[in-house]
CSV table of C-alpha atoms and ligand atoms in Angstrom, one decimal:
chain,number,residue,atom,x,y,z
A,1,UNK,CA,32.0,383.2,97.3
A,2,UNK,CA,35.0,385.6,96.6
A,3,UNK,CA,38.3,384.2,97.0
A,4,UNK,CA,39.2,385.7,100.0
A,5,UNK,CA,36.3,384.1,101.9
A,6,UNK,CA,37.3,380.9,100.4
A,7,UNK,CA,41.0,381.6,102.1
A,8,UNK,CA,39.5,382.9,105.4
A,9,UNK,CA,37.2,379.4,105.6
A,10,UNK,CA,40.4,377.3,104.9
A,11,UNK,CA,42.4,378.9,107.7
A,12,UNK,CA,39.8,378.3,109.6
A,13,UNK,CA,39.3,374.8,108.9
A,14,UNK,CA,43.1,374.4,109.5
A,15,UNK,CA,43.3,376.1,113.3
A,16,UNK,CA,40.7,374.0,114.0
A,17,UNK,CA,42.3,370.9,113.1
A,18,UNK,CA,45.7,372.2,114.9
A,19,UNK,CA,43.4,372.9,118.0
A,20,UNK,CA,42.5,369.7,117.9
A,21,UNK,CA,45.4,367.6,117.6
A,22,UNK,CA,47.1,369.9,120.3
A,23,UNK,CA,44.7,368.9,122.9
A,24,UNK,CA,45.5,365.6,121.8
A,25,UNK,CA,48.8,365.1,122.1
A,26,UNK,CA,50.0,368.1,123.4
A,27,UNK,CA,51.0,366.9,126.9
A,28,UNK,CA,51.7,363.2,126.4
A,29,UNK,CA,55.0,361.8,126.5
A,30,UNK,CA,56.0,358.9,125.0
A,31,UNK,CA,57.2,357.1,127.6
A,32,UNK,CA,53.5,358.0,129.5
A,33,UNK,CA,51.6,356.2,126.8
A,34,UNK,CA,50.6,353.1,128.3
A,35,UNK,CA,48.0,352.1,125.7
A,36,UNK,CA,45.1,349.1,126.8
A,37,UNK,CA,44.8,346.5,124.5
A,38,UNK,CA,41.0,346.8,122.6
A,39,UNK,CA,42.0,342.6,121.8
A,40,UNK,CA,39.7,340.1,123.1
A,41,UNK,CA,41.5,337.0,122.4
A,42,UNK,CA,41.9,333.9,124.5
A,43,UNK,CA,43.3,334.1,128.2
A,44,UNK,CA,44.7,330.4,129.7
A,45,UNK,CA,44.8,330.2,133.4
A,46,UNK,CA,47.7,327.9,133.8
A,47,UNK,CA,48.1,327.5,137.8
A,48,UNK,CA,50.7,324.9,137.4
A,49,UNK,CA,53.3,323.3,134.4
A,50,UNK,CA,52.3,320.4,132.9
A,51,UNK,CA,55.3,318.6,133.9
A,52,UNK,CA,57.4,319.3,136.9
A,53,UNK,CA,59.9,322.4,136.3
A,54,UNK,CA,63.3,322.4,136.9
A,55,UNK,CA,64.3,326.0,136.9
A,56,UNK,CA,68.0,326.2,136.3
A,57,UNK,CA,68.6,330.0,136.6
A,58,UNK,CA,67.6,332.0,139.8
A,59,UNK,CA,69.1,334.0,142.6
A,60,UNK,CA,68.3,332.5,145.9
A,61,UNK,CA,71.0,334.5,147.3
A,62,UNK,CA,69.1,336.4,150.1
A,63,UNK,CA,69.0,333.5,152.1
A,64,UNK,CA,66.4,334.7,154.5
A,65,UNK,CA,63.6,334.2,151.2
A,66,UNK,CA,64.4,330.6,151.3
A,67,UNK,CA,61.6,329.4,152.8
A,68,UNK,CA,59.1,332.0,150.9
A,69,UNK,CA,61.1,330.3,147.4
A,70,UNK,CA,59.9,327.2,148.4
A,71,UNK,CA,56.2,328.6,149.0
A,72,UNK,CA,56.1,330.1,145.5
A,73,UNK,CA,57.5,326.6,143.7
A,74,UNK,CA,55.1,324.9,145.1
A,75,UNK,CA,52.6,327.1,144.2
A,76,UNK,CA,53.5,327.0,140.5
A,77,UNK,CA,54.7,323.3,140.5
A,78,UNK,CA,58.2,323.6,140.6
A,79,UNK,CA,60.0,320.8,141.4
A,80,UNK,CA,63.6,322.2,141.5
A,81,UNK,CA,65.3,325.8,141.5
A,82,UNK,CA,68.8,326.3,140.6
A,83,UNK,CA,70.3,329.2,142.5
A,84,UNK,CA,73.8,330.5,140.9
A,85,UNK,CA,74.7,332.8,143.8
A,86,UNK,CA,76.9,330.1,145.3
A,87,UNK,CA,79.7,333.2,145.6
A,88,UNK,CA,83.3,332.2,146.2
A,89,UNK,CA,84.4,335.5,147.3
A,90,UNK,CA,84.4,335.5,151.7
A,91,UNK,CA,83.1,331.5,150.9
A,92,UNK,CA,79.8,333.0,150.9
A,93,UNK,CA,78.6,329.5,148.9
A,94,UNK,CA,79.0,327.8,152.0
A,95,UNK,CA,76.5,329.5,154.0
A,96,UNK,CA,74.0,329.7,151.0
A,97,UNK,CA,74.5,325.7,150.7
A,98,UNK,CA,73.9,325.3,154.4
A,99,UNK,CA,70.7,327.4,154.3
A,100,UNK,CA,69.2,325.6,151.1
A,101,UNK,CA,69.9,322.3,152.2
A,102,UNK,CA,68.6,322.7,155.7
A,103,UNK,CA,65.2,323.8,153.9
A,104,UNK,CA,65.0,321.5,151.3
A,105,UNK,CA,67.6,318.5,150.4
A,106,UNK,CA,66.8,318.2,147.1
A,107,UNK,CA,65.0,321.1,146.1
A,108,UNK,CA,67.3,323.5,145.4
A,109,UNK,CA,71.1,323.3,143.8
A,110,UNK,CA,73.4,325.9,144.5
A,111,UNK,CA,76.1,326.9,141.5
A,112,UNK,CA,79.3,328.4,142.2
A,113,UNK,CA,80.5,331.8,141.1
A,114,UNK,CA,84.4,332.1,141.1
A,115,UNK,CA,86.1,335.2,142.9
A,116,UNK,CA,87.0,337.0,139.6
A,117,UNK,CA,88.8,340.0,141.8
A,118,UNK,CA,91.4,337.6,142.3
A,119,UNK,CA,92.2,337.7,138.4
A,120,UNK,CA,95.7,339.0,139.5
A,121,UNK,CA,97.0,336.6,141.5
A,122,UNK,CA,99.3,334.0,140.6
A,123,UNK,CA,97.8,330.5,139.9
A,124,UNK,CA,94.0,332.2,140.2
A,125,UNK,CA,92.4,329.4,137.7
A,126,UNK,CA,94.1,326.8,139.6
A,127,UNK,CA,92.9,327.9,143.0
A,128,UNK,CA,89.8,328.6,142.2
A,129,UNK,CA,89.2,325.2,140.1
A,130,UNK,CA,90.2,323.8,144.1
A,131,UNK,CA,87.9,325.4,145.8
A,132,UNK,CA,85.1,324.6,142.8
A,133,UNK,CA,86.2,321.0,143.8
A,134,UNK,CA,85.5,321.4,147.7
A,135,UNK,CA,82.1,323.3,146.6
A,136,UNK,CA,81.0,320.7,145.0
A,137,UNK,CA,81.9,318.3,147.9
A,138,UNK,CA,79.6,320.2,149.6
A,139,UNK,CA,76.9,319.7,147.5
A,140,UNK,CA,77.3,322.8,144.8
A,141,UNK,CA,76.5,321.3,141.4
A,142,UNK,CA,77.4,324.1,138.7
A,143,UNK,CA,79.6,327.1,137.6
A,144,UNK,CA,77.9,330.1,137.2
A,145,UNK,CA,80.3,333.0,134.5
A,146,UNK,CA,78.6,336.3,134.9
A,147,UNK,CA,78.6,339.1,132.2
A,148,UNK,CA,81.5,341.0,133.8
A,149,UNK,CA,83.7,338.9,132.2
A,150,UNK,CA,84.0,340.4,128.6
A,151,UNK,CA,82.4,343.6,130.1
A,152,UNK,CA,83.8,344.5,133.5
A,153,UNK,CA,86.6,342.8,134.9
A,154,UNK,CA,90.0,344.5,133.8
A,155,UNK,CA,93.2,342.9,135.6
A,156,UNK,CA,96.0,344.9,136.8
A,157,UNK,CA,97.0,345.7,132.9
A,158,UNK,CA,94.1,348.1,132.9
A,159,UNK,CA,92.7,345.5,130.0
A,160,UNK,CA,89.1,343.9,130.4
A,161,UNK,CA,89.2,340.2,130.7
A,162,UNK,CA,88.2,338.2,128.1
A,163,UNK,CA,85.9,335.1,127.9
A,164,UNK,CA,88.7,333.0,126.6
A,165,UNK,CA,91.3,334.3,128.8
A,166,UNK,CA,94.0,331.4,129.2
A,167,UNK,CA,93.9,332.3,133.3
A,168,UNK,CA,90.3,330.4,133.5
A,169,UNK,CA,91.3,327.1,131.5
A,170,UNK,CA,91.6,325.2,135.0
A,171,UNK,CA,88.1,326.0,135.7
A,172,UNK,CA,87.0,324.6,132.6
A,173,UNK,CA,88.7,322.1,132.8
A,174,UNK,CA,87.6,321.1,136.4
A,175,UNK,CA,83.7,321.1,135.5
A,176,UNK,CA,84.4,318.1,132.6
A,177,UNK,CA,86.1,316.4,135.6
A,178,UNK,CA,83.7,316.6,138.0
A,179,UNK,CA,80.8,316.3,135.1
A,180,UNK,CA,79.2,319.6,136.3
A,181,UNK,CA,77.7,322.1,133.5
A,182,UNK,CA,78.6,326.2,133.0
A,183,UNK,CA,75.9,328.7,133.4
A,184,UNK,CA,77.4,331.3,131.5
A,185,UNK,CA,75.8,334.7,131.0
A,186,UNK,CA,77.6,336.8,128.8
A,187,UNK,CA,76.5,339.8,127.0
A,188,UNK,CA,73.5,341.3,126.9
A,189,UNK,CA,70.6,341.9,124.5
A,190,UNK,CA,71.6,343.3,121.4
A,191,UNK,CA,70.1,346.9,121.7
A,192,UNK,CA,72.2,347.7,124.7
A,193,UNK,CA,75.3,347.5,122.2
A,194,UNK,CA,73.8,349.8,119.8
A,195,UNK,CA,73.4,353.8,120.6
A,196,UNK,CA,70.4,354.9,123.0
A,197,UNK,CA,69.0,357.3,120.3
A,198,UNK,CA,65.3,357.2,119.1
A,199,UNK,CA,65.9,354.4,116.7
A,200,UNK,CA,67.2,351.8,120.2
A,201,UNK,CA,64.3,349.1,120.4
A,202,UNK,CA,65.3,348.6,124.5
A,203,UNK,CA,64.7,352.8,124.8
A,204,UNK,CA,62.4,352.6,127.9
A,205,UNK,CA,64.5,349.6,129.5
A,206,UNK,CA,68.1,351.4,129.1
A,207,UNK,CA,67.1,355.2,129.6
A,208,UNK,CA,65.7,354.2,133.6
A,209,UNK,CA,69.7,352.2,134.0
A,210,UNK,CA,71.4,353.7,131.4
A,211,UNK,CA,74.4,351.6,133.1
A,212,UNK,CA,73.1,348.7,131.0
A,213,UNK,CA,74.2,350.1,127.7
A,214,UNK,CA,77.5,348.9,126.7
A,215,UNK,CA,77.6,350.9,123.7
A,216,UNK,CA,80.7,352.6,123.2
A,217,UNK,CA,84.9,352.4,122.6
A,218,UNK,CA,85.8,351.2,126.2
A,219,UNK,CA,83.3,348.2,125.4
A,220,UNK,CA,84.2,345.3,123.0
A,221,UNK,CA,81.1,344.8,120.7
A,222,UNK,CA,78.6,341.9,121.2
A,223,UNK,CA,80.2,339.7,118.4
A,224,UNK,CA,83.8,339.9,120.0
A,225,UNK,CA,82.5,338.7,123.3
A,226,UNK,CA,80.5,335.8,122.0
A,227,UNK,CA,83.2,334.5,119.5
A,228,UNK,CA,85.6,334.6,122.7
A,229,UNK,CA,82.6,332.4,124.6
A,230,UNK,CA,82.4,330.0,121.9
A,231,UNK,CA,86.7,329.8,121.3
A,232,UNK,CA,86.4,328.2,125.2
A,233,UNK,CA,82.9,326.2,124.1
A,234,UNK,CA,85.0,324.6,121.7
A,235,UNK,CA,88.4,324.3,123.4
A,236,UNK,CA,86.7,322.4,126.2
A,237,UNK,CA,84.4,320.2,124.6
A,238,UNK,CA,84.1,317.8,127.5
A,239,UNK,CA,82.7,320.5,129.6
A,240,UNK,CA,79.0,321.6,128.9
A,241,UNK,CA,78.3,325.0,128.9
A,242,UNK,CA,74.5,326.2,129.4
A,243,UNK,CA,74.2,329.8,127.4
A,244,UNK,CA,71.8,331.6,129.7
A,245,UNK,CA,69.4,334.0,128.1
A,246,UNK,CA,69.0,331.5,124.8
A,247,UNK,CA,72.6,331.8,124.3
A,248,UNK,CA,72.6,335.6,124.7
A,249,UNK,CA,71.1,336.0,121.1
A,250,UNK,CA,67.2,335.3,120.9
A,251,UNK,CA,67.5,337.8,118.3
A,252,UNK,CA,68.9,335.7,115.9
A,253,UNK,CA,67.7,332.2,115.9
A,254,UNK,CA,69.8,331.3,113.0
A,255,UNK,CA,72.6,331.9,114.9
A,256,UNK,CA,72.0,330.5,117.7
A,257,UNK,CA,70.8,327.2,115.9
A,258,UNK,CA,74.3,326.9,113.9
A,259,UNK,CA,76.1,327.2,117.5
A,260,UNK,CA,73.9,324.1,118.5
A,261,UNK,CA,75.0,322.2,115.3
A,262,UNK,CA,78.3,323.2,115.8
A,263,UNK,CA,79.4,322.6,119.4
A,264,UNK,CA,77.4,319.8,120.5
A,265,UNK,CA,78.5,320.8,124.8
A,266,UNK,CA,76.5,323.7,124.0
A,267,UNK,CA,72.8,324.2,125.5
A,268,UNK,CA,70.8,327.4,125.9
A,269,UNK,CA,68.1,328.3,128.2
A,270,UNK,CA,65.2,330.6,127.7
A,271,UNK,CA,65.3,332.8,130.8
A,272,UNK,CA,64.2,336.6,130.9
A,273,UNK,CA,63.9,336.3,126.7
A,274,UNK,CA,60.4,334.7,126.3
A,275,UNK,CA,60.0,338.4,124.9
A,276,UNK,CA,62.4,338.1,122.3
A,277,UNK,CA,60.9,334.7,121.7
A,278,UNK,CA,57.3,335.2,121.7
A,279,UNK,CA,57.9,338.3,119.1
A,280,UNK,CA,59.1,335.9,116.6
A,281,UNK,CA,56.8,332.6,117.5
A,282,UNK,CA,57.0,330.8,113.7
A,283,UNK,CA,60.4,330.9,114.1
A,284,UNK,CA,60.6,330.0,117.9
A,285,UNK,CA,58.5,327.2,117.9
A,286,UNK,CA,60.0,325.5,114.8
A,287,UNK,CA,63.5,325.9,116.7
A,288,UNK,CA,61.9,323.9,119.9
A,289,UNK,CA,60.7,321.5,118.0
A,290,UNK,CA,64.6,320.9,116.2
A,291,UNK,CA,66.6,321.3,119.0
A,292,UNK,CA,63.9,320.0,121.6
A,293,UNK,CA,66.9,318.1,123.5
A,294,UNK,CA,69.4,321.1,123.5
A,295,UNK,CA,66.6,323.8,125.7
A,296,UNK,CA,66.3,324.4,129.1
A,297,UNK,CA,64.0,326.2,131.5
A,298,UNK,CA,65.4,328.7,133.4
A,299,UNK,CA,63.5,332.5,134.9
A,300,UNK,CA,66.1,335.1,136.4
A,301,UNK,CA,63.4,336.8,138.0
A,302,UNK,CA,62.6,337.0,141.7
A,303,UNK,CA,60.5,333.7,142.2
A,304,UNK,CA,56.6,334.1,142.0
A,305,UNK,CA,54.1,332.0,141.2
A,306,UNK,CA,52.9,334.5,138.5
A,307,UNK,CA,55.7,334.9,137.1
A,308,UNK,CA,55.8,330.9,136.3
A,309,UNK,CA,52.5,330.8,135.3
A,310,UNK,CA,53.4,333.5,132.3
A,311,UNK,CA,56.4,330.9,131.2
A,312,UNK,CA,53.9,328.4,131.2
A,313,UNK,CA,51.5,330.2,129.3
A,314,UNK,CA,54.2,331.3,126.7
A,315,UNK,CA,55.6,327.1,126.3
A,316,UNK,CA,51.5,325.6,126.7
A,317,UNK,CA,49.1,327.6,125.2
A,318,UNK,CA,48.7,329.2,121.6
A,319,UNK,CA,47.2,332.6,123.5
A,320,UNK,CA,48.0,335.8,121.7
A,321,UNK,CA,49.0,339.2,122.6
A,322,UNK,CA,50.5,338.3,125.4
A,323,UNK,CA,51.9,341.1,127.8
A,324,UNK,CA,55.1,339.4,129.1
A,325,UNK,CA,56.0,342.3,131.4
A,326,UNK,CA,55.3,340.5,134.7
A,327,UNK,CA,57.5,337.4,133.7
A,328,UNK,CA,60.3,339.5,134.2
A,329,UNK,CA,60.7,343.5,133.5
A,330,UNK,CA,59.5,345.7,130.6
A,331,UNK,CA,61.8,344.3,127.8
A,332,UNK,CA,60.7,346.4,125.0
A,333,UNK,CA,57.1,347.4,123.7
A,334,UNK,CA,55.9,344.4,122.3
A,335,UNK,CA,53.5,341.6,123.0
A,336,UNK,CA,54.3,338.2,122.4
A,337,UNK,CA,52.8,334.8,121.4
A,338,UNK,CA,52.3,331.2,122.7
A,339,UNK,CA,54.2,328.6,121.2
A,340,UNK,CA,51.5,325.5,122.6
A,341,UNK,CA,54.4,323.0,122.2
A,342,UNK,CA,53.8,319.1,122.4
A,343,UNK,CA,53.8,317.1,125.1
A,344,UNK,CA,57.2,315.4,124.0
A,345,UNK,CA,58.4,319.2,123.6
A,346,UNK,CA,57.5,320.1,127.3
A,347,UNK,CA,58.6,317.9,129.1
A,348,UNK,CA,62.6,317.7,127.8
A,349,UNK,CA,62.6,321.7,128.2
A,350,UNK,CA,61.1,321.7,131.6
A,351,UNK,CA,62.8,319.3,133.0
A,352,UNK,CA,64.5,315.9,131.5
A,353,UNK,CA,67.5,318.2,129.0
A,354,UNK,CA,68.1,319.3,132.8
A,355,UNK,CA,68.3,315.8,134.4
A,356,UNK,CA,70.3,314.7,131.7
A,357,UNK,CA,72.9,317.2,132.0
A,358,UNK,CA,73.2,316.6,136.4
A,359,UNK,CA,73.1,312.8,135.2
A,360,UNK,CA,76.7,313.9,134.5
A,361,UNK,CA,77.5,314.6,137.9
A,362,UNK,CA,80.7,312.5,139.1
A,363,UNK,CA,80.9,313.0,142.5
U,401,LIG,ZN1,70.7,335.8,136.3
């Protein structure tokens, strides 16, 4: 063969190969590729918790899905359902406590949310720890902080208000008195701090509302926020304070476990992150099992019997590969892994760290 056959042959070799991978991936976009698992591992049907579920994060606040709430907890053996969109702001908790009560007395607790618009106004903590204190003489048995503190709510300085902002000591203050815990969501997962460039891990998530990102100068970063949270966890240490989301870092356990050793009114719940924790399950179950008595159940999605069954399957069962979209929303593209905790385990996270905490309750 002379040498210029042998060159002829190789480019021929070589378009064919470009042909090929061409009609391969020519047209597919990434964020098309919605790959079937090949797996065959072990699916549990879990159609209801082992131990009656106390949910402690949910938004019951379109009143007219009461009823259908009710349907769906029963379905998935959910004995209680904490709604934190008991709003301040037009007293809009008082309708959403009539409305739950009248459906179910005991069913459902209603938190309130205080009117943070009113940041400006002279003596805001004060009047707002007042009307907490006729909420909860209504029946309201929590304080839910949103992440617009820290993120969102600038007073009339132009400045964003910040966890520890001396204006909201009253409010603290107020739950220790009346023995009712904090819900507090601040932040938000770690990728939506960092830039939404090829390398962000939340890509999909954060380029269909790329208002989630907070990445940027007019945002404080993710640290700053959470050291504010945790300057109040520890200025008010007779007030408990619930860290929705595992404490708004699931993606560092390590962390999270030296807040528990540190402020002991600290708790976290697992709500919308069992895909941060079932990526890491070594870890995550070896952290149940040490701070069994400081985790609580909680969902933040719109309630579904489904969606319960995936927490369920996540805390029960040592199934793998599990696809946790339907628990929530796409949070990444990973799978995660059952953490099959014990008995003892299950029980405090579903519902008795819970109990313990509305044992509080003074009024
Ligand atoms: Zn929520």
């Amino acid at each position: 063969m002379t040498y210029m056959h042998k060159r002829s042959n190789l480019l021929i070799v070589f378009l064919m190969i470009t042909v090929v991978l061409t009609a391969q991936t020519g047209d597919l976009k990434l964020l098309d590729w919605q790959p079937v698992s090949q797996m065959v591992v072990k699916e549990t049907k879990i159609v209801k918790a082992k131990f009656p579920v106390i949910d402690i994060h949910s938004h019951l606040g379109r009143l007219e899905n009461t009823e259908k709430y009710l349907e769906e907890m029963d379905k998935a053996g959910v004995w209680k359902c904490v709604s934190l969109d008991g709003k301040s702001k037009d007293d809009f908790y008082k309708e959403h406590l009539k409305v739950s009560q009248s459906v179910s007395e005991d069913r459902f607790l209603v938190f309130f949310r205080p009117d943070m618009s009113k940041i400006n106004e002279p003596n805001f903590g004060v009047n707002e720890a007042k009307k907490l204190e006729e909420a909860v003489k209504l029946g309201a048995r929590g304080l839910k902080i949103w992440k617009d503190l820290g993120l969102g709510i600038k007073d009339k300085s132009g400045k964003l208000v910040t966890v520890d902002d001396p204006r909201l000591d009253p409010i603290w203050a107020k739950c220790a008195e009346l023995g009712i815990p904090v819900e507090i969501h601040i932040a938000d997962p770690s990728a939506f701090f960092t830039p939404l460039d090829k390398y962000n891990e939340r890509y999909d998530e954060l380029g269909s509302h790329p208002d989630w990102s907070f990445f940027g100068d007019e945002y404080p970063s993710k640290e700053e926020i959470l050291e504010a949270r945790n300057r109040v966890i520890k200025k008010h240490p007779n007030t408990i304070f619930i860290g929705a989301h595992f404490g708004a870092l699931p993606e560092n356990l390590k962390v999270v476990g030296e807040w528990l050793d540190t402020y002991p009114n600290f708790y976290v719940d697992i709500d919308a992150r069992i895909s941060e924790l079932g990526r890491q399950p070594y870890t995550a179950r070896r952290f149940f099992l040490k701070y069994q008595d400081r985790i609580l159940f909680g969902t933040d999605t719109p309630c579904d019997a489904e969606a319960y069954r995936l927490y369920f399957r996540f805390l029960e069962t040592d199934d793998e590969y599990i696809d946790p979209t339907p628990a929530h929303k796409l949070q990444g593209r990973w799978m995660i892994y059952g953490l099959y905790l014990p008995d003892e385990v299950l029980e405090k996270v579903y519902n008795k760290n819970a109990l313990k905490i509305f044992d509080r309750f003074k009024g």
